[in-house]
Short mmCIF file of C-alpha atoms in Angstrom, two decimals:
data_model
loop_
_atom_site.label_atom_id
_atom_site.label_comp_id
_atom_site.label_asym_id
_atom_site.label_seq_id
_atom_site.Cartn_x
_atom_site.Cartn_y
_atom_site.Cartn_z
CA MET X 1 9.83 7.95 -23.90
CA ALA X 2 8.54 9.93 -26.96
CA VAL X 3 6.05 12.85 -26.66
CA ILE X 4 3.38 10.81 -28.85
CA THR X 5 3.68 7.68 -26.56
CA ILE X 6 3.24 10.17 -23.11
CA ILE X 7 -0.42 11.30 -24.91
CA ALA X 8 -1.34 8.33 -26.12
CA ALA X 9 -0.95 6.51 -22.14
CA LEU X 10 -2.77 9.63 -20.88
CA ALA X 11 -5.50 10.25 -23.83
CA SER X 12 -6.41 6.19 -22.74
CA GLY X 13 -6.00 6.46 -19.17
CA CYS X 14 -8.43 9.55 -19.02
CA LEU X 15 -11.23 7.07 -21.63
CA ILE X 16 -10.65 3.97 -18.84
CA GLY X 17 -11.66 6.61 -15.59
CA LEU X 18 -14.49 8.21 -18.06
CA VAL X 19 -15.96 4.86 -18.47
CA LEU X 20 -15.57 3.55 -15.08
CA GLY X 21 -16.59 6.90 -13.89
CA LEU X 22 -19.87 7.20 -16.43
CA VAL X 23 -21.09 3.55 -16.32
CA GLY X 24 -19.86 2.48 -13.04
CA GLY X 25 -17.08 -0.09 -14.24
CA GLY X 26 -15.56 -1.58 -17.37
CA GLY X 27 -13.20 0.92 -17.95
CA SER X 28 -10.05 -2.20 -17.42
CA ILE X 29 -11.42 -3.95 -20.00
CA LEU X 30 -10.37 -1.62 -22.72
CA ALA X 31 -7.22 -0.85 -20.83
CA VAL X 32 -4.85 -3.45 -22.25
CA PRO X 33 -6.10 -3.27 -25.93
CA LEU X 34 -5.74 0.58 -25.33
CA LEU X 35 -1.98 -0.62 -23.94
CA VAL X 36 -0.73 -3.18 -26.76
CA TYR X 37 -2.74 -1.20 -29.90
CA VAL X 38 -2.78 2.68 -28.99
CA VAL X 39 0.09 3.06 -27.06
CA GLY X 40 2.06 0.63 -28.45
CA VAL X 41 3.05 -1.63 -25.36
CA ALA X 42 5.76 -4.48 -26.91
CA SER X 43 4.77 -7.31 -24.89
CA PRO X 44 0.87 -7.84 -23.70
CA HIS X 45 2.25 -9.75 -20.17
CA ALA X 46 3.76 -5.80 -19.90
CA ALA X 47 0.26 -4.51 -21.23
CA ILE X 48 -1.83 -6.99 -18.13
CA GLY X 49 0.56 -5.93 -15.74
CA THR X 50 0.67 -2.07 -15.83
CA ALA X 51 -2.79 -1.85 -16.49
CA ALA X 52 -3.27 -4.04 -13.31
CA VAL X 53 -1.52 -1.14 -11.13
CA ALA X 54 -3.66 1.29 -12.47
CA VAL X 55 -6.88 -0.03 -12.57
CA THR X 56 -6.00 -0.84 -9.20
CA ALA X 57 -5.15 2.91 -8.07
CA ASN X 58 -8.43 3.91 -10.14
CA ALA X 59 -10.66 1.93 -8.30
CA LEU X 60 -8.97 3.16 -4.83
CA ALA X 61 -10.36 6.43 -5.39
CA SER X 62 -13.60 5.59 -6.82
CA LEU X 63 -14.11 3.78 -4.34
CA VAL X 64 -13.87 6.83 -1.89
CA GLY X 65 -16.85 8.73 -3.46
CA HIS X 66 -18.97 5.12 -3.60
CA ALA X 67 -18.28 4.65 0.19
CA ARG X 68 -18.53 8.32 1.46
CA ALA X 69 -22.44 7.88 -0.34
CA GLY X 70 -23.34 5.02 1.49
CA ARG X 71 -23.23 2.55 -1.39
CA VAL X 72 -21.25 -0.48 -0.41
CA LYS X 73 -21.91 -3.41 0.96
CA TRP X 74 -18.69 -4.45 2.98
CA ARG X 75 -19.43 -7.99 4.19
CA CYS X 76 -20.63 -9.05 0.70
CA ALA X 77 -17.84 -7.50 -1.05
CA GLY X 78 -15.10 -8.67 2.10
CA VAL X 79 -16.65 -12.42 1.20
CA PHE X 80 -16.41 -11.48 -2.77
CA ALA X 81 -12.92 -10.79 -2.14
CA LEU X 82 -11.41 -13.16 -0.48
CA SER X 83 -13.03 -16.04 -2.87
CA GLY X 84 -11.73 -13.56 -5.47
CA VAL X 85 -7.90 -13.42 -3.85
CA ALA X 86 -7.68 -16.81 -4.34
CA GLY X 87 -8.99 -17.15 -7.24
CA ALA X 88 -6.83 -13.98 -8.62
CA ALA X 89 -3.42 -15.17 -7.67
CA LEU X 90 -4.01 -18.94 -9.58
CA GLY X 91 -4.86 -16.92 -12.67
CA ALA X 92 -1.80 -14.43 -12.86
CA GLU X 93 0.33 -17.37 -12.18
CA LEU X 94 -1.60 -19.10 -15.57
CA GLY X 95 -1.45 -16.20 -17.02
CA LYS X 96 2.10 -15.84 -17.60
CA ALA X 97 2.94 -18.97 -18.34
CA ILE X 98 0.71 -18.50 -21.28
CA ASP X 99 1.99 -17.32 -24.51
CA GLY X 100 1.16 -13.48 -25.48
CA LYS X 101 -0.80 -13.99 -28.95
CA ARG X 102 -2.87 -16.60 -27.32
CA LEU X 103 -3.42 -14.89 -24.56
CA LEU X 104 -5.04 -12.09 -26.51
CA VAL X 105 -7.02 -14.21 -28.16
CA PHE X 106 -8.75 -15.25 -24.95
CA PHE X 107 -8.90 -11.79 -23.62
CA GLY X 108 -10.52 -10.81 -27.02
CA LEU X 109 -12.79 -13.79 -26.82
CA LEU X 110 -14.38 -13.21 -23.13
CA MET X 111 -14.58 -8.84 -24.29
CA ILE X 112 -17.32 -10.43 -27.13
CA GLY X 113 -18.94 -12.99 -24.26
CA VAL X 114 -18.70 -10.07 -22.00
CA GLY X 115 -20.66 -7.58 -23.90
CA LEU X 116 -22.74 -10.15 -25.50
CA SER X 117 -24.06 -10.37 -21.75
CA MET X 118 -24.34 -6.86 -20.58
CA LEU X 119 -27.06 -6.85 -23.51
CA ARG X 120 -29.06 -9.13 -21.92
CA LYS X 121 -32.12 -7.44 -19.77
CA ARG X 122 -31.65 -8.51 -16.01
CA ARG X 123 -34.73 -10.19 -14.92
CA ALA X 124 -34.06 -10.40 -11.14
CA LEU X 125 -35.81 -8.02 -8.40
CA ASP X 126 -33.67 -5.59 -6.61
CA VAL X 127 -33.38 -6.43 -2.72
CA PRO X 128 -31.74 -2.64 -1.38
CA ASP X 129 -31.21 -4.42 2.12
CA VAL X 130 -29.59 -6.99 1.72
CA ARG X 131 -27.39 -8.07 4.19
CA LEU X 132 -24.81 -11.25 4.49
CA THR X 133 -26.08 -11.87 8.11
CA ARG X 134 -25.95 -15.47 10.83
CA ASN X 135 -29.18 -15.54 9.28
CA SER X 136 -28.48 -14.84 4.84
CA ALA X 137 -25.11 -16.89 5.31
CA ALA X 138 -27.01 -20.11 3.86
CA THR X 139 -28.42 -18.53 1.27
CA LEU X 140 -25.71 -15.93 -0.16
CA LEU X 141 -22.10 -17.60 0.86
CA PRO X 142 -22.87 -21.07 -2.20
CA ARG X 143 -23.23 -18.12 -4.46
CA LEU X 144 -20.54 -15.43 -3.17
CA LEU X 145 -17.80 -17.76 -2.88
CA PRO X 146 -17.89 -19.58 -6.00
CA ILE X 147 -18.88 -16.62 -8.15
CA GLY X 148 -16.14 -14.60 -6.09
CA PHE X 149 -13.39 -17.03 -7.53
CA GLY X 150 -14.73 -17.69 -11.22
CA VAL X 151 -14.49 -13.48 -10.91
CA GLY X 152 -11.24 -13.65 -9.74
CA PHE X 153 -9.75 -16.40 -11.62
CA ALA X 154 -10.37 -14.33 -14.68
CA ALA X 155 -9.57 -11.03 -13.24
CA GLY X 156 -5.57 -12.30 -12.40
CA PHE X 157 -5.76 -14.49 -15.71
CA PHE X 158 -5.92 -11.57 -17.94
CA GLY X 159 -4.79 -9.02 -15.64
CA ILE X 160 -8.59 -7.19 -15.72
CA GLY X 161 -10.28 -4.82 -12.26
CA GLY X 162 -13.35 -7.04 -13.29
CA GLY X 163 -15.74 -4.59 -12.43
CA PHE X 164 -17.65 -5.68 -15.27
CA LEU X 165 -18.01 -9.22 -14.01
CA ILE X 166 -18.04 -8.34 -10.71
CA VAL X 167 -20.82 -6.12 -10.87
CA PRO X 168 -23.26 -8.55 -12.70
CA GLY X 169 -21.64 -11.57 -9.94
CA LEU X 170 -22.82 -9.38 -7.68
CA ILE X 171 -26.01 -9.03 -8.67
CA LEU X 172 -26.87 -12.89 -9.44
CA ALA X 173 -25.65 -13.88 -5.28
CA THR X 174 -27.53 -11.07 -3.83
CA SER X 175 -29.76 -9.04 -5.84
CA MET X 176 -28.48 -5.79 -4.66
CA PRO X 177 -29.80 -2.56 -6.95
CA LEU X 178 -27.26 -1.85 -9.19
CA SER X 179 -25.60 1.89 -7.79
CA TYR X 180 -24.97 -0.71 -4.73
CA ALA X 181 -22.87 -3.08 -6.89
CA VAL X 182 -21.41 -1.00 -8.57
CA GLY X 183 -20.36 0.06 -5.05
CA THR X 184 -18.78 -2.81 -3.69
CA SER X 185 -17.22 -3.58 -6.28
CA LEU X 186 -14.60 -1.16 -6.22
CA VAL X 187 -13.52 -2.55 -3.18
CA ILE X 188 -13.46 -6.25 -4.95
CA VAL X 189 -11.66 -4.76 -8.03
CA THR X 190 -9.41 -2.78 -5.74
CA ALA X 191 -8.26 -5.90 -4.31
CA LEU X 192 -8.23 -8.02 -6.87
CA GLY X 193 -6.46 -5.26 -9.01
CA LEU X 194 -3.54 -5.64 -5.95
CA THR X 195 -2.74 -9.36 -6.17
CA THR X 196 -2.66 -9.68 -9.98
CA ALA X 197 -0.70 -6.32 -9.87
CA THR X 198 1.50 -7.90 -6.75
CA SER X 199 2.11 -10.93 -8.82
CA TYR X 200 3.10 -9.38 -12.52
CA ALA X 201 4.85 -6.55 -11.00
CA ALA X 202 7.43 -9.48 -9.11
CA SER X 203 7.99 -10.74 -12.48
CA GLY X 204 8.74 -7.77 -14.04
CA PHE X 205 6.22 -6.47 -15.87
CA VAL X 206 4.61 -3.76 -14.91
CA ASP X 207 5.99 -0.24 -16.38
CA TRP X 208 5.96 1.87 -13.83
CA THR X 209 5.99 5.53 -16.17
CA MET X 210 3.12 3.85 -18.00
CA THR X 211 1.16 3.54 -15.30
CA SER X 212 1.82 6.26 -13.04
CA LEU X 213 0.48 8.20 -16.90
CA LEU X 214 -2.26 5.75 -17.13
CA ILE X 215 -3.27 6.70 -13.45
CA VAL X 216 -2.94 10.82 -13.75
CA GLY X 217 -5.36 10.16 -16.95
CA GLY X 218 -7.25 7.77 -15.32
CA VAL X 219 -8.56 10.31 -12.67
CA ALA X 220 -8.82 12.64 -14.56
CA GLY X 221 -11.47 10.86 -16.64
CA THR X 222 -13.00 9.29 -13.83
CA LEU X 223 -14.04 12.66 -12.26
CA ALA X 224 -15.50 13.25 -15.85
CA GLY X 225 -17.31 10.21 -16.53
CA MET X 226 -19.16 10.71 -12.55
CA SER X 227 -20.10 14.45 -13.56
CA VAL X 228 -21.59 13.37 -17.42
CA GLY X 229 -23.13 10.31 -15.50
CA ARG X 230 -24.87 12.92 -13.11
CA LEU X 231 -26.41 14.17 -15.36
CA LEU X 232 -27.51 11.21 -17.98
CA SER X 233 -28.98 9.39 -14.99
CA SER X 234 -31.69 8.62 -16.84
CA ARG X 235 -30.17 7.49 -19.96
CA LYS X 236 -27.63 4.79 -18.37
CA GLY X 237 -29.53 1.95 -20.04
CA MET X 238 -28.64 2.99 -23.08
CA LEU X 239 -25.31 4.30 -21.52
CA GLU X 240 -24.88 0.55 -21.00
CA ARG X 241 -25.68 -0.56 -23.75
CA ALA X 242 -23.52 1.36 -26.10
CA PHE X 243 -20.42 0.69 -24.47
CA ALA X 244 -21.04 -3.20 -24.51
CA SER X 245 -21.37 -2.79 -27.93
CA VAL X 246 -17.52 -0.82 -27.69
CA VAL X 247 -16.71 -3.93 -25.90
CA ILE X 248 -17.73 -6.48 -28.53
CA ALA X 249 -16.15 -4.72 -31.15
CA VAL X 250 -12.95 -3.73 -29.58
CA GLY X 251 -12.98 -7.68 -28.52
CA THR X 252 -13.74 -8.59 -32.10
CA TYR X 253 -11.01 -6.41 -33.46
CA VAL X 254 -8.38 -8.00 -30.82
CA THR X 255 -9.53 -11.57 -31.34
CA ALA X 256 -9.08 -10.90 -35.37
CA ALA X 257 -5.77 -9.29 -35.62
CA SER X 258 -3.96 -12.19 -33.00
CA LEU X 259 -4.87 -14.52 -34.96
#
């Protein structure tokens, strides 16, 4: 592997981790475009499989810190993850059957849609003490199950962790605060990423050397992002809007380049 490729992979992993630590999700949506257009991975399917493994590892590392801080709603995460794993398994198989160029077009359009949705203001009131119990199951399960399946399908189809979809999905289903949604989403990102990664690895679509470089860079980027995020906590809304703008811009480029 050329030195420039190694540097590009480490830098890409660092950027993915930085975004994850800074805004609590969304770094994975940049992974595939970075691998294809910056690192130079020729096959979109290989880029998706490699990104899935790296994102899973980085999400698991980030989960430890959020769990220690008590920002994980484990029962909600479990139901969302189980439904999402079923969707991810189906999405991954379908995604591998789609032509690589066409898959990138769909991916770019998804990025644009997600970026636009991130710019919308949240109107629902937060419910910090929300829990999945026998009493609340009748209200929460009909929301968690279909949203989880849909998010899982997208995560598997595009080979992404799905944190940028899971966080708003959890808030929509349960009205939990953003900080709890971020921590809880990492459980689901890990589960969905593992499902997608296993499917693509079984088909030989994972570059393990590239994956290790992305993970090393991702860990460094996540630690830096969490530190900067604490310093800029009062400007989190501005950071989220800036990231949404980047997602829209990259999505537009990916779509145009693929067409």
